[in-house]
Every structure is written in C-alpha cells, then in structure tokens.
Amino acid sequence: MASGLMTIYAPGTFASLRRRFEVTDRKYSKVRLFRAQKVPRNPAARFSSRDGGYLVNTIKKNEARHLRAIFPRYYKYMPKHSHDSLVTRFFGLYKVTLPRPANSYDAC
C-alpha cells in the first residue's frame, strides 16, 4: 500500500519564528489537532488544538505560492512587531500529497 508524502517548507526558518514567538519545538510537536466546525460555503478543512491556541487550515496552491513569495518580508517584519501586529502568525507551511487509489480515474 502506498503512503502519502509530506513536504515541509522552510523548516528551520519557521522553527526560528516559533522560538521568537516563545513556542518551543517540544510544545509545537505535541499539539494534537481536532476537526473544527466547518464554515458554510468554505471547502477548506480546519483543525484546531483542544486549547484553541492553534488553528490549521488548508489553503489553495495560489495562496501557498503567495505565502512563500512574501515570506522573506514576513520573516523580517514579525519579530519586530510580534506584540502589536494583527497579522496572522504562521508557524509552518506543509504540503500533504495523498496516494491515489489504484482504481481511480481522472474526470473528463
């Protein structure tokens, strides 16, 4: 049986940001996520930690490309403004590729 593939974008850089936000690698790796309530008319899958401290949201390819494009500026901005900024704190960017079932077909 084939397994999925996970790509982790800029793991060291995101780890550095997490440390600046006082989130240790140990704390981050121990977060357990639960399926959050679906938002009407939004197909994105949402997960949150039990304590509400973390939210994981699926995003579209173009949104991920945009985040990667602005990330160098984001990385410079956030440490200087982490306490007074309303900008979302991103702690990681991951791509999960699920295996295709052997009997799947492309839609035409």
Coordinates of N, CA and C in Angstrom, one line a residue:
M1 N 0.8 -1.2 0.0 CA 0.0 0.0 0.0 C 0.9 1.2 0.0
A2 N 0.6 2.2 -0.9 CA 1.4 3.4 -1.0 C 1.0 4.4 0.1
S3 N 2.0 5.1 0.6 CA 1.8 6.1 1.7 C 1.8 7.5 1.0
G4 N 1.3 8.4 1.8 CA 1.4 9.8 1.3 C 2.7 10.4 1.5
L5 N 2.8 11.6 1.0 CA 4.1 12.4 1.0 C 3.9 13.7 1.7
M6 N 4.8 14.1 2.6 CA 4.7 15.4 3.2 C 5.9 16.2 2.9
T7 N 5.7 17.5 2.4 CA 6.7 18.4 2.1 C 6.6 19.5 3.2
I8 N 7.8 19.8 3.8 CA 7.8 20.8 4.9 C 8.6 22.0 4.3
Y9 N 8.0 23.1 4.2 CA 8.6 24.3 3.6 C 9.4 25.1 4.7
A10 N 10.6 25.4 4.4 CA 11.5 26.3 5.3 C 11.4 25.9 6.7
P11 N 11.7 24.6 7.0 CA 11.5 24.2 8.4 C 12.4 24.9 9.4
G12 N 13.6 25.2 9.1 CA 14.5 26.0 10.0 C 14.0 27.4 10.2
T13 N 13.6 28.0 9.2 CA 13.1 29.4 9.3 C 11.8 29.5 10.1
F14 N 10.9 28.6 9.9 CA 9.7 28.6 10.7 C 10.0 28.2 12.1
A15 N 10.9 27.3 12.4 CA 11.3 27.0 13.8 C 11.9 28.2 14.4
S16 N 12.7 29.0 13.7 CA 13.2 30.3 14.3 C 12.1 31.2 14.6
L17 N 11.1 31.4 13.8 CA 9.9 32.2 14.1 C 9.2 31.7 15.3
R18 N 9.0 30.4 15.4 CA 8.3 29.8 16.5 C 9.0 30.2 17.8
R19 N 10.3 30.1 17.8 CA 11.1 30.4 19.0 C 10.9 31.9 19.4
R20 N 10.9 32.8 18.4 CA 10.7 34.2 18.6 C 9.3 34.5 19.2
F21 N 8.3 33.6 18.9 CA 7.0 33.7 19.5 C 6.9 32.9 20.8
E22 N 8.0 32.4 21.3 CA 8.1 31.6 22.5 C 7.3 30.3 22.4
V23 N 7.3 29.7 21.3 CA 6.8 28.4 21.1 C 7.9 27.4 20.9
T24 N 8.2 26.5 21.8 CA 9.3 25.6 21.7 C 9.0 24.5 20.7
D25 N 10.0 23.9 20.2 CA 9.8 22.8 19.3 C 9.1 21.6 20.0
R26 N 9.3 21.4 21.3 CA 8.7 20.4 22.0 C 7.2 20.7 22.1
K27 N 6.8 21.9 22.5 CA 5.4 22.3 22.6 C 4.7 22.2 21.2
Y28 N 5.4 22.6 20.2 CA 4.8 22.6 18.8 C 4.6 21.1 18.4
S29 N 5.5 20.3 18.7 CA 5.4 18.9 18.2 C 4.3 18.1 19.0
K30 N 4.0 18.6 20.2 CA 3.0 17.9 21.0 C 1.5 18.3 20.8
V31 N 1.3 19.3 19.9 CA 0.0 19.8 19.7 C -0.8 18.7 19.0
R32 N -2.0 18.4 19.6 CA -2.9 17.5 19.0 C -4.1 18.2 18.4
L33 N -4.4 17.9 17.1 CA -5.4 18.7 16.4 C -6.7 17.9 16.4
F34 N -7.8 18.7 16.4 CA -9.1 18.1 16.3 C -9.9 18.8 15.2
R35 N -10.8 18.1 14.5 CA -11.5 18.7 13.4 C -12.4 19.8 14.0
A36 N -12.2 21.0 13.4 CA -13.0 22.2 13.8 C -14.3 22.2 13.0
Q37 N -15.2 23.0 13.5 CA -16.5 23.2 12.8 C -16.4 23.7 11.4
K38 N -17.1 23.1 10.5 CA -17.0 23.6 9.1 C -17.6 24.9 8.9
V39 N -17.0 25.8 8.1 CA -17.6 27.1 7.8 C -18.4 26.9 6.6
P40 N -19.7 27.4 6.6 CA -20.5 27.3 5.4 C -19.9 27.9 4.2
R41 N -20.1 27.3 3.0 CA -19.6 27.7 1.7 C -18.1 27.8 1.7
N42 N -17.4 27.1 2.6 CA -15.9 27.1 2.5 C -15.4 25.7 2.6
P43 N -14.9 25.2 1.5 CA -14.5 23.8 1.4 C -13.2 23.4 2.2
A44 N -12.5 24.4 2.7 CA -11.3 24.2 3.4 C -11.5 23.3 4.7
A45 N -10.5 22.4 4.9 CA -10.6 21.6 6.1 C -9.9 22.5 7.2
R46 N -10.5 22.5 8.4 CA -10.0 23.3 9.5 C -9.8 22.3 10.7
F47 N -8.7 22.5 11.4 CA -8.4 21.8 12.6 C -7.9 22.7 13.7
S48 N -8.2 22.5 14.9 CA -7.8 23.3 16.0 C -7.2 22.5 17.1
S49 N -6.4 23.1 18.0 CA -5.9 22.4 19.2 C -7.0 22.4 20.2
R50 N -7.0 21.5 21.1 CA -8.0 21.5 22.2 C -8.1 22.8 22.9
D51 N -7.0 23.4 23.2 CA -7.0 24.6 24.0 C -7.3 25.9 23.1
G52 N -7.4 25.7 21.8 CA -7.7 26.8 20.9 C -6.5 27.7 20.6
G53 N -5.4 27.3 21.0 CA -4.2 28.0 20.7 C -3.6 27.9 19.3
Y54 N -4.0 26.9 18.6 CA -3.5 26.7 17.2 C -4.7 26.4 16.3
L55 N -4.6 26.8 15.1 CA -5.6 26.6 14.0 C -4.8 26.2 12.8
V56 N -5.2 25.0 12.2 CA -4.6 24.6 11.0 C -5.7 24.7 9.9
N57 N -5.3 25.3 8.8 CA -6.3 25.5 7.7 C -5.7 25.0 6.4
T58 N -6.4 24.3 5.6 CA -6.0 24.0 4.3 C -6.1 25.3 3.4
I59 N -5.1 25.4 2.5 CA -5.2 26.6 1.6 C -4.9 26.1 0.2
K60 N -5.3 26.9 -0.8 CA -5.2 26.6 -2.2 C -3.7 26.8 -2.6
K61 N -3.4 26.2 -3.8 CA -2.0 26.3 -4.3 C -1.5 27.8 -4.4
N62 N -2.4 28.6 -5.0 CA -2.0 30.0 -5.2 C -1.8 30.7 -3.9
E63 N -2.5 30.4 -2.9 CA -2.3 31.0 -1.5 C -1.0 30.6 -0.9
A64 N -0.6 29.3 -1.1 CA 0.6 28.8 -0.7 C 1.8 29.5 -1.4
R65 N 1.6 29.6 -2.7 CA 2.7 30.3 -3.5 C 2.8 31.8 -3.0
H66 N 1.7 32.4 -2.8 CA 1.8 33.8 -2.3 C 2.5 33.9 -0.9
L67 N 2.2 33.0 0.0 CA 2.8 33.0 1.3 C 4.3 32.8 1.1
R68 N 4.7 31.9 0.2 CA 6.2 31.6 0.0 C 6.8 32.9 -0.6
A69 N 6.1 33.6 -1.5 CA 6.6 34.8 -2.1 C 6.8 35.9 -1.1
I70 N 5.9 36.1 -0.2 CA 6.0 37.2 0.8 C 6.8 36.8 2.0
F71 N 7.2 35.5 2.2 CA 7.7 35.0 3.4 C 9.0 35.8 3.8
P72 N 9.9 36.1 2.9 CA 11.1 36.9 3.4 C 10.8 38.2 4.1
R73 N 9.8 38.9 3.6 CA 9.4 40.2 4.2 C 8.6 39.9 5.5
Y74 N 7.8 38.8 5.5 CA 7.1 38.4 6.7 C 8.1 38.1 7.8
Y75 N 9.1 37.3 7.5 CA 10.1 36.9 8.4 C 10.8 38.1 9.1
K76 N 11.1 39.1 8.3 CA 11.7 40.3 8.8 C 10.8 41.1 9.7
Y77 N 9.5 41.2 9.3 CA 8.5 42.1 9.9 C 8.1 41.6 11.3
M78 N 7.7 40.3 11.3 CA 7.0 39.7 12.5 C 7.8 39.9 13.8
P79 N 9.1 39.6 13.9 CA 9.8 39.7 15.1 C 9.8 41.1 15.7
K80 N 9.8 42.1 14.8 CA 9.8 43.5 15.3 C 8.5 43.9 15.7
H81 N 7.4 43.3 15.2 CA 6.0 43.7 15.5 C 5.2 42.6 16.1
S82 N 5.8 41.6 16.7 CA 5.0 40.4 17.1 C 4.0 40.7 18.2
H83 N 4.2 41.8 19.0 CA 3.3 42.1 20.1 C 2.2 43.1 19.8
D84 N 2.4 43.8 18.7 CA 1.4 44.8 18.3 C 0.8 44.6 16.9
S85 N 1.1 43.5 16.3 CA 0.7 43.3 14.9 C -0.6 42.4 14.9
L86 N -1.5 42.7 14.0 CA -2.7 41.9 13.8 C -2.5 40.9 12.7
V87 N -1.3 40.8 12.1 CA -1.0 39.9 11.1 C -1.0 38.5 11.7
T88 N -1.6 37.5 11.0 CA -1.6 36.1 11.4 C -0.2 35.6 11.6
R89 N 0.0 34.8 12.7 CA 1.3 34.1 13.0 C 1.3 32.8 12.3
F90 N 2.2 32.6 11.3 CA 2.3 31.3 10.7 C 3.5 30.6 11.3
F91 N 3.2 29.4 11.8 CA 4.2 28.6 12.4 C 4.8 27.5 11.5
G92 N 4.2 27.3 10.3 CA 4.7 26.3 9.4 C 3.9 26.3 8.2
L93 N 4.5 25.7 7.1 CA 3.8 25.5 5.9 C 4.1 24.1 5.4
Y94 N 3.1 23.3 5.2 CA 3.2 21.9 4.8 C 2.4 21.6 3.6
K95 N 2.9 20.7 2.8 CA 2.1 20.1 1.7 C 2.0 18.6 1.9
V96 N 0.7 18.2 1.9 CA 0.5 16.7 2.1 C -0.1 16.2 0.8
T97 N 0.6 15.2 0.2 CA 0.1 14.6 -1.0 C -0.4 13.2 -0.6
L98 N -1.6 12.9 -0.9 CA -2.2 11.6 -0.6 C -2.1 10.7 -1.8
P99 N -1.9 9.4 -1.5 CA -1.8 8.5 -2.6 C -3.1 8.3 -3.4
R100 N -3.0 8.1 -4.7 CA -4.2 7.9 -5.4 C -4.6 6.4 -5.4
P101 N -5.8 6.1 -5.2 CA -6.2 4.7 -5.2 C -5.9 4.1 -6.6
A102 N -5.6 2.8 -6.6 CA -5.3 2.1 -7.8 C -6.4 2.1 -8.8
N103 N -7.6 2.2 -8.3 CA -8.8 2.1 -9.3 C -9.4 3.5 -9.5
S104 N -8.6 4.6 -9.3 CA -9.2 5.9 -9.5 C -9.0 6.3 -11.0
Y105 N -9.9 7.2 -11.4 CA -9.9 7.7 -12.8 C -9.9 9.2 -12.8
D106 N -9.3 9.8 -13.8 CA -9.4 11.3 -14.0 C -10.8 11.6 -14.6
A107 N -11.3 12.7 -14.1 CA -12.6 13.1 -14.7 C -12.4 13.8 -16.0
C108 N -13.2 13.6 -16.9 CA -13.1 14.3 -18.2 C -14.2 15.3 -18.4

